[in-house]
Amino acid sequence: MQIYKVGGAVRDRLLGKPVTDIDWVVVGATTEEMLAKGFRPVGADFPVFLHPKSGEEYALARTERKSGRGYGGFTFHASPEVTLEEDLIRRDLTINAMAEDDQQNLTDPYHGQRDLEERILRHVSPAFAEDPLRVLRVARFAARYAELGFNVAPETLELMRQLSESGELEALTAERSWKEISRALMEDQPQVFIQVLRDCGALKVLMPEVDALFGVPQPEAHHPEIDSGLHTLSVLEQSALHKQPLTVRWACLLHDLGKGLTPEEEWPRHIAHEHKGLKLIKAVNERFKAPKDCQELALLVGQYHTHGHRALELKASTLLELLQSFDVYRRPQRFEEFIVACEMDARGRKGLEQRSYPQADYLRGAANVARGVAVQPLLEKGFKGPELGEALKRERLKALKVYKESAAS
Ligand code: CTP
C-alpha cells in the first residue's frame, strides 16, 4: 500500500500556512489490511480509519457517485484498484486535490499548484456538484484566502450558480451548513463569504433575509454607503477587524434584517425596523440551528441596537429597562457583547470606520451603576418577594438618574 498526505495539509504547506490537521489517503489496500495494522474504523461501512497512535484520518482511495438528494445520497467505491488520480478527481477544488508522499513528492494531476500560484479557487471536475455543501466551502475559502488575493474562477462560480438554482442547497442539513457558516464568520474577512454566496445566488436560497438588504437604501446622513446590504457587509468586516467572537459576528450579520421589509415608499427611512426584523432573525436562527448564545445575542442586538446608538439621550427609566432586558446582573458578558456589536454597527459605515463611540463606555458605566445597588439594605428594611424587586428597581433608577446627570455635566 502507498500512503499520501492529501487535501488541506498539502495546500497549506505550499502556501506557507500552519498545518493543523493532516488527512491521509491510502492506495492499494483493503479494509482487512487496515484493521490488521491496528487502524480503527470511523464508521461501520465507510472506508475511513483512525491511526492507532496519531488519531489522524486515513481514507482508502475511493470514487464516489451521487445516488440521490442531499448528503446521504452517496454511493462510493473503495478498492485496492482505485488510483490516486481517481480519488483526487472527486474532490472539490484543485488546490485541495494534491497529494504528497513521504519524500514530499507532489502528485498534482489537476494543476492545484498552478492555481495556488495564480490565486484561483477552481473546481476539479463536474463531480464538484455531487456535494452542494461545496458552494459554502468555496465561499469560506474565498474569505480565508482573500488577503492573499484569491478569487473564485468564473467557471466555478457558474457551477455554484447552477447548484444554487437547482434546489440542491435546500437539501443540506442545518448542522453541516452551520459548521461552514460559523467557520466562515470566524475568518479574517467574513464579508467575502457573504459576498461570494451572493455572487452565485446562494445567499438568496440560504439567507433570503440577508440577500433582501441589497438594493435597499438608507438615509445618506447616517449611512454614506447608502445600501443596507453593503452596510451589513461593512459591519461584519468591522467585527472581524476587531476580533469579535462568533456571537457578535452573527449578531452583526443579522442586526438590520428588518430593513428588507420596509415598503419602498418609506425608503430611505426604516421606521421600527428593529421590531420588524425580529421574526426574520428568529427564522434564520432556527433554519441553521445556531447555538443558543448566538441566537439570543442576534435577537437582542436586532431589537436594541438603536437604543445603543442613542444611549446618551435615553431617559434613566429607558436605560434601566434596557439593562433589565439584558439581565446585566446575571449576564454581564452578554451586555458587553451587545455594546461592541452596536459599536461595530456604528463603524461599519463608509468613511466612519474610525469614529469614536462614547456610547460604549456610557453603557458600561450605567451597567456598573445598576449592578452597584446593594440588596442588603433593602432586606434590612424588610422588603421581600416582588416588593423587594420593585424596591431594587426604584433604587437602580435613582442611581441611574444621578449617573445620567453627572455624565451630562
Ligand atoms: N473535501 C471535498 N469536499 C468536501 C469536503 C472535503 O472534496 N465537501 C476534500 C478536499 O480535498 C479537502 C479534504 O477533503 O481538502 C479534507 O477536507 P476538510 O478537512 O474538510 O478540509 P480542508 O481542505 O483540510 O480545509 P480546512 O483547512 O478548512 O480544514
CSV table of C-alpha atoms and ligand atoms in Angstrom, one decimal:
chain,number,residue,atom,x,y,z
A,1,MET,CA,0.0,0.0,0.0
A,2,GLN,CA,1.0,3.6,-0.6
A,3,ILE,CA,0.2,6.4,1.8
A,4,TYR,CA,-0.1,10.1,0.8
A,5,LYS,CA,-0.8,13.3,2.6
A,6,VAL,CA,-3.8,15.0,0.9
A,7,GLY,CA,-6.1,18.0,0.9
A,8,GLY,CA,-5.7,20.9,3.3
A,9,ALA,CA,-2.3,19.8,4.7
A,10,VAL,CA,-0.6,19.8,1.3
A,11,ARG,CA,-2.3,23.1,0.3
A,12,ASP,CA,-1.4,24.9,3.5
A,13,ARG,CA,2.2,23.7,3.5
A,14,LEU,CA,2.6,25.1,-0.1
A,15,LEU,CA,1.0,28.3,1.0
A,16,GLY,CA,3.4,28.6,3.9
A,17,LYS,CA,0.5,28.5,6.4
A,18,PRO,CA,0.4,26.4,9.6
A,19,VAL,CA,-0.9,22.9,9.1
A,20,THR,CA,-3.4,21.9,11.8
A,21,ASP,CA,-4.8,18.6,10.9
A,22,ILE,CA,-3.5,16.1,8.4
A,23,ASP,CA,-5.6,13.8,6.2
A,24,TRP,CA,-4.1,10.8,4.5
A,25,VAL,CA,-5.2,8.7,1.6
A,26,VAL,CA,-4.2,5.0,1.3
A,27,VAL,CA,-3.9,3.5,-2.2
A,28,GLY,CA,-3.8,-0.3,-2.8
A,29,ALA,CA,-5.1,-1.5,0.5
A,30,THR,CA,-8.2,-3.3,1.7
A,31,THR,CA,-10.2,-2.7,4.9
A,32,GLU,CA,-8.9,-6.0,6.2
A,33,GLU,CA,-5.3,-4.9,5.8
A,34,MET,CA,-6.0,-1.6,7.6
A,35,LEU,CA,-7.7,-3.4,10.5
A,36,ALA,CA,-4.8,-5.9,10.7
A,37,LYS,CA,-2.4,-2.9,11.1
A,38,GLY,CA,-4.4,-1.7,14.1
A,39,PHE,CA,-6.3,1.2,12.4
A,40,ARG,CA,-9.7,1.9,13.9
A,41,PRO,CA,-12.7,2.2,11.5
A,42,VAL,CA,-14.6,5.5,11.8
A,43,GLY,CA,-18.0,4.2,10.7
A,44,ALA,CA,-19.3,0.7,10.1
A,45,ASP,CA,-19.3,0.9,6.3
A,46,PHE,CA,-17.2,3.9,5.4
A,47,PRO,CA,-13.6,3.4,4.3
A,48,VAL,CA,-12.1,5.9,6.7
A,49,PHE,CA,-9.8,4.8,9.6
A,50,LEU,CA,-8.1,6.5,12.5
A,51,HIS,CA,-4.4,5.8,13.0
A,52,PRO,CA,-3.8,3.7,16.2
A,53,LYS,CA,-1.3,6.3,17.6
A,54,SER,CA,-1.8,9.7,16.0
A,55,GLY,CA,-5.6,9.5,15.6
A,56,GLU,CA,-5.2,11.1,12.2
A,57,GLU,CA,-7.7,10.2,9.4
A,58,TYR,CA,-6.6,7.6,6.8
A,59,ALA,CA,-9.1,7.1,4.0
A,60,LEU,CA,-8.9,4.3,1.4
A,61,ALA,CA,-8.8,5.8,-2.1
A,62,ARG,CA,-12.3,5.9,-3.4
A,63,THR,CA,-14.6,7.0,-6.1
A,64,GLU,CA,-18.0,8.5,-5.3
A,65,ARG,CA,-21.2,8.8,-7.2
A,66,LYS,CA,-24.3,10.7,-6.2
A,67,SER,CA,-27.3,8.5,-6.0
A,68,GLY,CA,-29.9,10.9,-4.5
A,69,ARG,CA,-30.6,14.2,-3.0
A,70,GLY,CA,-28.6,15.6,-0.1
A,71,TYR,CA,-25.5,14.3,1.6
A,72,GLY,CA,-26.9,10.8,2.4
A,73,GLY,CA,-27.4,10.1,-1.3
A,74,PHE,CA,-23.9,8.8,-2.0
A,75,THR,CA,-22.6,5.6,-3.2
A,76,PHE,CA,-18.9,5.1,-3.0
A,77,HIS,CA,-16.5,2.5,-4.3
A,78,ALA,CA,-13.3,1.8,-2.4
A,79,SER,CA,-11.0,-1.0,-3.6
A,80,PRO,CA,-7.2,-1.5,-4.0
A,81,GLU,CA,-7.6,-0.8,-7.7
A,82,VAL,CA,-8.8,2.8,-7.2
A,83,THR,CA,-5.9,5.1,-8.2
A,84,LEU,CA,-4.7,8.2,-6.5
A,85,GLU,CA,-5.8,10.3,-9.6
A,86,GLU,CA,-9.3,8.8,-9.4
A,87,ASP,CA,-9.5,9.7,-5.7
A,88,LEU,CA,-8.3,13.2,-6.3
A,89,ILE,CA,-10.7,14.0,-9.1
A,90,ARG,CA,-13.8,13.6,-6.9
A,91,ARG,CA,-12.5,16.4,-4.6
A,92,ASP,CA,-13.8,20.0,-4.5
A,93,LEU,CA,-11.0,22.4,-5.5
A,94,THR,CA,-7.8,21.9,-7.5
A,95,ILE,CA,-5.8,23.4,-4.5
A,96,ASN,CA,-7.4,20.7,-2.3
A,97,ALA,CA,-6.7,17.9,-4.8
A,98,MET,CA,-3.0,17.5,-4.4
A,99,ALA,CA,-1.2,14.6,-2.7
A,100,GLU,CA,2.3,14.2,-1.3
A,101,ASP,CA,4.3,11.1,-0.4
A,102,ASP,CA,6.7,10.9,2.5
A,103,GLN,CA,9.5,12.4,0.4
A,104,GLN,CA,7.3,15.5,-0.3
A,105,ASN,CA,6.9,14.4,-4.0
A,106,LEU,CA,3.8,16.1,-5.2
A,107,THR,CA,1.1,14.4,-7.2
A,108,ASP,CA,-0.9,17.2,-8.8
A,109,PRO,CA,-2.9,15.9,-11.9
A,110,TYR,CA,-5.4,18.8,-11.8
A,111,HIS,CA,-2.9,21.7,-11.5
A,112,GLY,CA,-3.6,22.7,-8.0
A,113,GLN,CA,-0.1,24.2,-7.6
A,114,ARG,CA,-0.6,26.4,-10.6
A,115,ASP,CA,-4.0,27.6,-9.2
A,116,LEU,CA,-2.3,28.3,-5.9
A,117,GLU,CA,0.3,30.5,-7.5
A,118,GLU,CA,-2.4,32.2,-9.6
A,119,ARG,CA,-4.6,32.6,-6.6
A,120,ILE,CA,-7.6,30.8,-8.1
A,121,LEU,CA,-10.3,28.7,-6.4
A,122,ARG,CA,-11.2,26.3,-9.2
A,123,HIS,CA,-13.3,23.1,-9.1
A,124,VAL,CA,-11.6,19.9,-10.1
A,125,SER,CA,-14.3,18.4,-12.3
A,126,PRO,CA,-18.1,18.2,-12.7
A,127,ALA,CA,-18.0,15.9,-9.6
A,128,PHE,CA,-18.0,19.1,-7.6
A,129,ALA,CA,-21.7,19.2,-8.0
A,130,GLU,CA,-22.1,16.0,-6.1
A,131,ASP,CA,-21.9,17.8,-2.7
A,132,PRO,CA,-23.8,21.1,-2.5
A,133,LEU,CA,-22.0,22.0,0.7
A,134,ARG,CA,-19.1,22.8,-1.5
A,135,VAL,CA,-20.8,26.1,-2.5
A,136,LEU,CA,-20.4,27.2,1.1
A,137,ARG,CA,-16.9,25.7,1.3
A,138,VAL,CA,-15.7,27.7,-1.7
A,139,ALA,CA,-17.1,30.9,-0.3
A,140,ARG,CA,-15.4,30.1,3.0
A,141,PHE,CA,-12.0,29.5,1.3
A,142,ALA,CA,-12.6,32.8,-0.6
A,143,ALA,CA,-13.0,34.5,2.8
A,144,ARG,CA,-10.0,32.8,4.3
A,145,TYR,CA,-7.6,33.5,1.4
A,146,ALA,CA,-8.9,36.9,0.4
A,147,GLU,CA,-5.9,38.6,2.0
A,148,LEU,CA,-3.7,36.5,-0.3
A,149,GLY,CA,-5.6,37.7,-3.4
A,150,PHE,CA,-7.6,34.6,-4.2
A,151,ASN,CA,-10.7,34.7,-6.4
A,152,VAL,CA,-13.2,32.2,-7.5
A,153,ALA,CA,-12.7,31.0,-11.1
A,154,PRO,CA,-15.6,32.2,-13.3
A,155,GLU,CA,-16.5,28.7,-14.4
A,156,THR,CA,-16.6,27.6,-10.7
A,157,LEU,CA,-18.8,30.5,-9.8
A,158,GLU,CA,-21.1,29.5,-12.7
A,159,LEU,CA,-21.3,25.9,-11.4
A,160,MET,CA,-22.1,27.3,-7.9
A,161,ARG,CA,-24.8,29.3,-9.5
A,162,GLN,CA,-26.3,26.3,-11.2
A,163,LEU,CA,-26.2,24.3,-7.9
A,164,SER,CA,-27.9,27.2,-6.1
A,165,GLU,CA,-30.7,27.4,-8.7
A,166,SER,CA,-31.1,23.6,-8.7
A,167,GLY,CA,-32.7,23.4,-5.3
A,168,GLU,CA,-29.8,21.2,-4.0
A,169,LEU,CA,-28.8,23.7,-1.3
A,170,GLU,CA,-32.2,23.1,0.4
A,171,ALA,CA,-31.2,19.5,1.0
A,172,LEU,CA,-28.2,20.5,3.2
A,173,THR,CA,-28.7,19.8,6.9
A,174,ALA,CA,-28.7,22.7,9.4
A,175,GLU,CA,-25.7,21.1,11.1
A,176,ARG,CA,-23.5,20.9,8.0
A,177,SER,CA,-24.4,24.4,6.9
A,178,TRP,CA,-23.9,25.9,10.3
A,179,LYS,CA,-20.5,24.4,10.6
A,180,GLU,CA,-19.4,26.1,7.4
A,181,ILE,CA,-21.1,29.4,8.2
A,182,SER,CA,-19.7,29.6,11.7
A,183,ARG,CA,-16.2,28.7,10.4
A,184,ALA,CA,-16.5,31.3,7.6
A,185,LEU,CA,-17.7,34.0,10.0
A,186,MET,CA,-14.5,33.5,12.1
A,187,GLU,CA,-12.2,34.1,9.2
A,188,ASP,CA,-10.5,37.4,8.9
A,189,GLN,CA,-12.7,38.6,6.0
A,190,PRO,CA,-16.1,37.0,6.7
A,191,GLN,CA,-17.8,39.7,4.5
A,192,VAL,CA,-16.2,37.9,1.5
A,193,PHE,CA,-18.0,34.7,2.4
A,194,ILE,CA,-21.4,36.6,2.2
A,195,GLN,CA,-20.4,38.4,-0.9
A,196,VAL,CA,-19.4,35.2,-2.8
A,197,LEU,CA,-22.6,33.5,-1.7
A,198,ARG,CA,-24.5,36.5,-3.1
A,199,ASP,CA,-22.5,36.5,-6.3
A,200,CYS,CA,-23.5,32.9,-7.1
A,201,GLY,CA,-27.1,33.2,-6.0
A,202,ALA,CA,-26.7,31.0,-2.9
A,203,LEU,CA,-27.4,33.8,-0.4
A,204,LYS,CA,-30.9,34.2,-1.9
A,205,VAL,CA,-31.5,30.5,-1.1
A,206,LEU,CA,-29.7,30.2,2.3
A,207,MET,CA,-30.5,33.6,3.8
A,208,PRO,CA,-33.0,35.4,1.6
A,209,GLU,CA,-33.5,37.8,4.6
A,210,VAL,CA,-29.9,39.0,4.2
A,211,ASP,CA,-30.0,39.0,0.4
A,212,ALA,CA,-33.0,41.2,0.5
A,213,LEU,CA,-31.0,44.0,2.1
A,214,PHE,CA,-29.0,44.6,-1.1
A,215,GLY,CA,-30.5,47.4,-3.1
A,216,VAL,CA,-32.4,48.9,-0.1
A,217,PRO,CA,-31.3,52.5,0.6
A,218,GLN,CA,-30.8,54.1,4.0
A,219,PRO,CA,-30.5,57.8,4.7
A,220,GLU,CA,-27.2,59.2,3.5
A,221,ALA,CA,-26.7,61.4,6.5
A,222,HIS,CA,-26.2,58.4,8.8
A,223,HIS,CA,-25.1,55.9,6.1
A,224,PRO,CA,-22.8,57.4,3.5
A,225,GLU,CA,-22.6,53.9,1.9
A,226,ILE,CA,-26.4,54.1,1.4
A,227,ASP,CA,-27.1,50.4,0.6
A,228,SER,CA,-28.3,48.3,3.5
A,229,GLY,CA,-26.5,45.2,2.2
A,230,LEU,CA,-23.2,47.0,1.8
A,231,HIS,CA,-23.6,48.3,5.3
A,232,THR,CA,-24.2,44.8,6.7
A,233,LEU,CA,-21.0,43.6,4.9
A,234,SER,CA,-19.1,46.5,6.5
A,235,VAL,CA,-20.4,45.8,10.0
A,236,LEU,CA,-19.3,42.2,9.6
A,237,GLU,CA,-15.9,43.3,8.4
A,238,GLN,CA,-15.5,45.6,11.4
A,239,SER,CA,-16.4,42.8,13.7
A,240,ALA,CA,-13.6,40.7,12.3
A,241,LEU,CA,-11.1,43.6,12.3
A,242,HIS,CA,-11.9,44.0,16.0
A,243,LYS,CA,-11.5,40.2,16.6
A,244,GLN,CA,-15.0,39.8,17.9
A,245,PRO,CA,-16.4,36.4,18.9
A,246,LEU,CA,-18.8,34.4,16.8
A,247,THR,CA,-21.8,35.6,18.8
A,248,VAL,CA,-21.1,39.2,17.9
A,249,ARG,CA,-20.3,38.4,14.3
A,250,TRP,CA,-23.6,36.5,13.9
A,251,ALA,CA,-25.5,39.4,15.5
A,252,CYS,CA,-23.7,41.9,13.2
A,253,LEU,CA,-24.8,39.9,10.1
A,254,LEU,CA,-28.5,39.8,11.2
A,255,HIS,CA,-28.9,43.2,13.1
A,256,ASP,CA,-30.7,45.1,10.3
A,257,LEU,CA,-32.9,42.4,8.6
A,258,GLY,CA,-36.0,44.5,9.3
A,259,LYS,CA,-34.8,47.0,6.7
A,260,GLY,CA,-35.5,44.4,4.0
A,261,LEU,CA,-39.2,44.6,4.9
A,262,THR,CA,-39.7,48.4,4.6
A,263,PRO,CA,-42.2,49.3,1.9
A,264,GLU,CA,-40.4,51.1,-1.0
A,265,GLU,CA,-42.5,54.3,-0.5
A,266,GLU,CA,-41.0,54.7,3.0
A,267,TRP,CA,-37.4,54.5,1.8
A,268,PRO,CA,-34.8,55.6,2.8
A,269,ARG,CA,-36.3,55.6,6.3
A,270,HIS,CA,-36.8,52.4,8.2
A,271,ILE,CA,-39.2,53.1,10.9
A,272,ALA,CA,-39.4,50.3,13.6
A,273,HIS,CA,-37.1,48.1,11.6
A,274,GLU,CA,-35.7,46.8,14.9
A,275,HIS,CA,-39.0,45.2,15.8
A,276,LYS,CA,-40.0,44.1,12.3
A,277,GLY,CA,-36.7,42.3,11.9
A,278,LEU,CA,-37.2,40.1,14.9
A,279,LYS,CA,-39.2,37.4,13.2
A,280,LEU,CA,-36.7,37.3,10.4
A,281,ILE,CA,-33.8,36.9,12.8
A,282,LYS,CA,-35.7,34.2,14.5
A,283,ALA,CA,-36.2,32.4,11.2
A,284,VAL,CA,-32.6,32.5,10.2
A,285,ASN,CA,-31.5,31.4,13.7
A,286,GLU,CA,-33.8,28.4,13.6
A,287,ARG,CA,-33.0,27.5,10.0
A,288,PHE,CA,-29.4,26.9,10.9
A,289,LYS,CA,-30.0,25.8,14.5
A,290,ALA,CA,-27.5,28.4,15.6
A,291,PRO,CA,-26.2,27.9,19.2
A,292,LYS,CA,-28.3,29.4,21.9
A,293,ASP,CA,-25.9,32.3,22.7
A,294,CYS,CA,-25.7,33.3,19.0
A,295,GLN,CA,-29.5,33.2,18.7
A,296,GLU,CA,-30.0,35.2,21.9
A,297,LEU,CA,-27.5,37.9,21.1
A,298,ALA,CA,-28.7,38.3,17.5
A,299,LEU,CA,-32.3,38.9,18.7
A,300,LEU,CA,-31.2,41.4,21.4
A,301,VAL,CA,-28.9,43.3,19.1
A,302,GLY,CA,-31.6,43.4,16.5
A,303,GLN,CA,-34.1,44.8,18.9
A,304,TYR,CA,-32.0,47.2,20.8
A,305,HIS,CA,-29.1,48.4,18.6
A,306,THR,CA,-30.7,51.8,18.0
A,307,HIS,CA,-31.1,52.2,21.8
A,308,GLY,CA,-27.3,51.6,22.0
A,309,HIS,CA,-26.7,54.4,19.5
A,310,ARG,CA,-29.0,56.8,21.4
A,311,ALA,CA,-27.6,55.7,24.8
A,312,LEU,CA,-26.7,59.2,25.9
A,313,GLU,CA,-30.1,60.6,25.1
A,314,LEU,CA,-32.1,57.8,26.8
A,315,LYS,CA,-34.1,58.6,29.8
A,316,ALA,CA,-32.9,56.9,33.0
A,317,SER,CA,-36.0,54.8,33.0
A,318,THR,CA,-35.4,53.6,29.4
A,319,LEU,CA,-31.8,52.9,30.3
A,320,LEU,CA,-33.0,50.8,33.2
A,321,GLU,CA,-35.4,48.8,31.0
A,322,LEU,CA,-32.5,48.2,28.6
A,323,LEU,CA,-30.3,46.8,31.4
A,324,GLN,CA,-33.2,44.7,32.7
A,325,SER,CA,-33.9,43.3,29.3
A,326,PHE,CA,-30.3,42.1,29.1
A,327,ASP,CA,-30.3,40.8,32.7
A,328,VAL,CA,-27.0,42.6,33.2
A,329,TYR,CA,-26.9,41.5,36.8
A,330,ARG,CA,-26.5,37.8,36.0
A,331,ARG,CA,-25.3,38.1,32.3
A,332,PRO,CA,-22.7,40.9,32.2
A,333,GLN,CA,-20.8,39.3,29.3
A,334,ARG,CA,-23.9,39.3,27.1
A,335,PHE,CA,-24.4,43.1,27.6
A,336,GLU,CA,-20.7,43.7,26.8
A,337,GLU,CA,-21.2,41.8,23.5
A,338,PHE,CA,-24.3,43.9,22.8
A,339,ILE,CA,-22.2,47.1,23.3
A,340,VAL,CA,-19.5,46.0,20.9
A,341,ALA,CA,-22.0,44.9,18.3
A,342,CYS,CA,-23.5,48.4,18.4
A,343,GLU,CA,-20.0,49.8,18.1
A,344,MET,CA,-19.4,47.7,15.0
A,345,ASP,CA,-22.7,48.8,13.6
A,346,ALA,CA,-21.6,52.5,14.1
A,347,ARG,CA,-18.3,51.9,12.5
A,348,GLY,CA,-19.5,49.8,9.6
A,349,ARG,CA,-20.3,52.9,7.6
A,350,LYS,CA,-18.3,54.3,4.7
A,351,GLY,CA,-15.7,56.8,5.9
A,352,LEU,CA,-16.8,56.5,9.6
A,353,GLU,CA,-14.8,53.4,10.4
A,354,GLN,CA,-12.5,55.3,12.8
A,355,ARG,CA,-15.2,57.2,14.6
A,356,SER,CA,-15.3,57.2,18.4
A,357,TYR,CA,-18.2,55.6,20.1
A,358,PRO,CA,-18.7,57.2,23.5
A,359,GLN,CA,-22.0,55.3,23.9
A,360,ALA,CA,-19.9,52.2,24.7
A,361,ASP,CA,-18.3,53.5,27.9
A,362,TYR,CA,-21.5,55.3,28.9
A,363,LEU,CA,-23.4,52.0,28.7
A,364,ARG,CA,-20.7,50.1,30.6
A,365,GLY,CA,-20.9,52.8,33.3
A,366,ALA,CA,-24.6,52.5,33.5
A,367,ALA,CA,-24.4,48.8,33.9
A,368,ASN,CA,-21.9,49.2,36.7
A,369,VAL,CA,-24.1,51.7,38.5
A,370,ALA,CA,-27.2,49.5,38.3
A,371,ARG,CA,-25.2,46.5,39.4
A,372,GLY,CA,-23.7,48.5,42.3
A,373,VAL,CA,-27.1,49.0,44.0
A,374,ALA,CA,-26.9,46.8,47.1
A,375,VAL,CA,-29.7,44.4,48.1
A,376,GLN,CA,-28.7,44.1,51.8
A,377,PRO,CA,-30.1,47.5,53.0
A,378,LEU,CA,-33.4,46.7,51.3
A,379,LEU,CA,-33.6,43.3,53.0
A,380,GLU,CA,-32.8,45.0,56.3
A,381,LYS,CA,-35.7,47.3,55.7
A,382,GLY,CA,-37.9,44.2,55.5
A,383,PHE,CA,-38.6,44.1,51.7
A,384,LYS,CA,-39.1,40.6,50.3
A,385,GLY,CA,-40.6,38.9,47.2
A,386,PRO,CA,-42.0,41.0,44.4
A,387,GLU,CA,-41.8,44.1,46.7
A,388,LEU,CA,-38.0,43.6,47.0
A,389,GLY,CA,-37.8,43.5,43.2
A,390,GLU,CA,-39.7,46.8,42.9
A,391,ALA,CA,-37.6,48.5,45.6
A,392,LEU,CA,-34.4,47.4,43.9
A,393,LYS,CA,-35.7,48.8,40.6
A,394,ARG,CA,-36.5,52.1,42.3
A,395,GLU,CA,-33.0,52.3,43.8
A,396,ARG,CA,-31.4,51.5,40.5
A,397,LEU,CA,-33.5,54.1,38.8
A,398,LYS,CA,-32.4,56.7,41.3
A,399,ALA,CA,-28.8,55.8,40.9
A,400,LEU,CA,-29.1,55.9,37.1
A,401,LYS,CA,-30.6,59.4,37.3
A,402,VAL,CA,-27.6,60.6,39.3
A,403,TYR,CA,-25.3,58.8,36.8
A,404,LYS,CA,-27.0,60.5,33.8
A,405,GLU,CA,-26.8,63.9,35.3
A,406,SER,CA,-23.2,63.6,36.3
A,407,ALA,CA,-22.3,62.4,32.8
A,408,ALA,CA,-24.1,65.4,31.3
A,409,SER,CA,-22.3,67.9,33.4
B,1,CTP,N1,-13.3,17.5,0.5
B,1,CTP,C1,-14.1,17.7,-0.6
B,1,CTP,N2,-15.4,18.0,-0.5
B,1,CTP,C2,-16.0,18.3,0.7
B,1,CTP,C3,-15.2,18.1,1.9
B,1,CTP,C4,-13.8,17.8,1.8
B,1,CTP,O1,-13.6,17.5,-1.7
B,1,CTP,N3,-17.2,18.6,0.8
B,1,CTP,C5,-11.9,17.1,0.4
B,1,CTP,C6,-10.9,18.2,0.0
B,1,CTP,O2,-10.0,17.6,-0.8
B,1,CTP,C7,-10.4,18.6,1.3
B,1,CTP,C8,-10.3,17.3,2.0
B,1,CTP,O3,-11.4,16.6,1.6
B,1,CTP,O4,-9.1,19.2,1.1
B,1,CTP,C9,-10.3,17.5,3.5
B,1,CTP,O5,-11.4,18.2,4.0
B,1,CTP,P1,-11.5,19.1,5.2
B,1,CTP,O6,-10.7,18.5,6.3
B,1,CTP,O7,-12.9,19.4,5.5
B,1,CTP,O8,-10.9,20.5,4.7
B,1,CTP,P2,-9.5,21.0,4.4
B,1,CTP,O9,-9.3,21.1,3.0
B,1,CTP,O10,-8.5,20.3,5.2
B,1,CTP,O11,-9.7,22.5,4.9
B,1,CTP,P3,-9.7,23.2,6.3
B,1,CTP,O12,-8.3,23.8,6.5
B,1,CTP,O13,-10.8,24.2,6.2
B,1,CTP,O14,-10.0,22.1,7.3
